[in-house]
Amino acid sequence: MSVIFFPPPIQQINSEIIRSAGVDLYVLRLDLMHPWVNGNKWFKLKYNLLEAKEKNFTTLLTFGGAYSNHIYATAAAGNLFGFRTIGVIRGEERLPLNPTLNFAVQQGMQLVYTNREMYRQRNTPVVEEYLQQRFGEVFIIPEGGSNLNGVRGCMEIIGDAMSTAVTERSRSAGYAYAFDRICVACGTATTLTGIALSLHQGQRAIAFPVLKNGSFLAQEIESLLTNYLASDLPTPSNSPAFWELVCDYHFGGYAKVNKELLLFSQQFREEHGIPLDYVYTAKMFYGVMDLLKQGFFSKGDSLLLVHTGGLQGNVGMEERFQRM
Ligand SMILES: Cc1ncc(COP(=O)(O)O)c(C=O)c1O
């Protein structure tokens, strides 16, 4: 696969809150890896695309909502790597197409709309068989790229960052790795699971669910970890690192925002030059800043906040805000 992906930069940021908490804070800018296929999306897609290529599939079929980052990235990745793509979209067609779906079509993706009931059953054998019959031999990637191939790819997110960015503090303390706490926004927890599998003992992964009542994800993570470790995919030498869920920063639920979050995102961008998406990263960054004020982290901790991308979704969200 010969498309150029930039290594994600690691950006240290500072502010009065960070200084008072006595921590070092770094941002892993996965959003800057590629204009279209970036963030955690590339990592979740990578091994799915490789499996599809190995098995000689020419068409990828996947699922998502009308503003889905995954639909956007799959359409672009399919185009870059020479696959036909089909996007099964939850709900009815709305014209004109929103910016996400418009982009997907421009990348050559065929869109198919489905009612919510059918969509709910998308992972059942009956629906899969129906899709295979209707569209021929298609390589099906689950919504969000959330399968064990996705976990495998996400195990690579922190690896490079750890070896290239040993900080001054960790070097003088003689640590082999740079970050004590890795923070990430969490939807299905595929990304968190891959990260937890890749960390050293002593490091911790902290996930911020963006949906309401996100504590149910704990079970999801346990079963993803168990299934991954039982699979024949490459496993890490360490056992999974300690992980935890911080469930208080969902702002009312998935894709819900309020003025406080909007203001936070604007100010964060002005202060640090880092744009955040409203659905995922803004909630995690807000949560971390709030926890810093509460003394949640220990003085001397080195934090790595994973910017998982998703910025394409802001265009559609901002159009919605204007109509509100
Ligand atoms: C931008 C962004 N950040 C974070 C996540 C959460 O990832 P996961 O579903 O693996 O928890 C997603 C969803 O894939 C996303 O699009």
PDB file of N, CA and C in Angstrom, residues 66 89-95 101 113-116:
ATOM      1  N   ALA A  66     -25.315   9.282   8.708  1.00  0.00           N
ATOM      2  CA  ALA A  66     -25.151  10.254   7.621  1.00  0.00           C
ATOM      3  C   ALA A  66     -23.949  11.192   7.816  1.00  0.00           C
ATOM      4  N   ILE A  89     -26.221   3.350   4.567  1.00  0.00           N
ATOM      5  CA  ILE A  89     -26.432   4.511   5.438  1.00  0.00           C
ATOM      6  C   ILE A  89     -27.742   4.365   6.224  1.00  0.00           C
ATOM      7  N   ARG A  90     -27.640   4.619   7.526  1.00  0.00           N
ATOM      8  CA  ARG A  90     -28.822   4.511   8.387  1.00  0.00           C
ATOM      9  C   ARG A  90     -29.776   5.675   8.107  1.00  0.00           C
ATOM     10  N   GLY A  91     -31.042   5.339   7.803  1.00  0.00           N
ATOM     11  CA  GLY A  91     -32.060   6.391   7.597  1.00  0.00           C
ATOM     12  C   GLY A  91     -32.319   6.662   6.123  1.00  0.00           C
ATOM     13  N   GLU A  92     -33.154   7.692   5.901  1.00  0.00           N
ATOM     14  CA  GLU A  92     -33.563   7.975   4.516  1.00  0.00           C
ATOM     15  C   GLU A  92     -32.601   8.928   3.817  1.00  0.00           C
ATOM     16  N   GLU A  93     -32.653   8.890   2.513  1.00  0.00           N
ATOM     17  CA  GLU A  93     -31.829   9.832   1.752  1.00  0.00           C
ATOM     18  C   GLU A  93     -32.363  11.246   1.940  1.00  0.00           C
ATOM     19  N   ARG A  94     -31.451  12.175   2.187  1.00  0.00           N
ATOM     20  CA  ARG A  94     -31.848  13.596   2.265  1.00  0.00           C
ATOM     21  C   ARG A  94     -31.020  14.375   1.263  1.00  0.00           C
ATOM     22  N   LEU A  95     -31.732  15.103   0.400  1.00  0.00           N
ATOM     23  CA  LEU A  95     -31.029  15.901  -0.614  1.00  0.00           C
ATOM     24  C   LEU A  95     -31.195  17.380  -0.316  1.00  0.00           C
ATOM     25  N   LEU A 101     -21.553  12.893   3.133  1.00  0.00           N
ATOM     26  CA  LEU A 101     -22.001  11.949   2.095  1.00  0.00           C
ATOM     27  C   LEU A 101     -21.640  12.453   0.707  1.00  0.00           C
ATOM     28  N   TYR A 113     -29.484   3.396   1.218  1.00  0.00           N
ATOM     29  CA  TYR A 113     -30.112   3.813   2.481  1.00  0.00           C
ATOM     30  C   TYR A 113     -30.938   2.658   3.044  1.00  0.00           C
ATOM     31  N   THR A 114     -30.986   2.588   4.348  1.00  0.00           N
ATOM     32  CA  THR A 114     -31.759   1.499   4.942  1.00  0.00           C
ATOM     33  C   THR A 114     -32.515   1.998   6.173  1.00  0.00           C
ATOM     34  N   ASN A 115     -33.683   1.403   6.408  1.00  0.00           N
ATOM     35  CA  ASN A 115     -34.442   1.873   7.572  1.00  0.00           C
ATOM     36  C   ASN A 115     -33.767   1.391   8.863  1.00  0.00           C
ATOM     37  N   ARG A 116     -34.175   2.014   9.954  1.00  0.00           N
ATOM     38  CA  ARG A 116     -33.450   1.793  11.211  1.00  0.00           C
ATOM     39  C   ARG A 116     -33.555   0.347  11.690  1.00  0.00           C
TER      40      ARG A 116
END
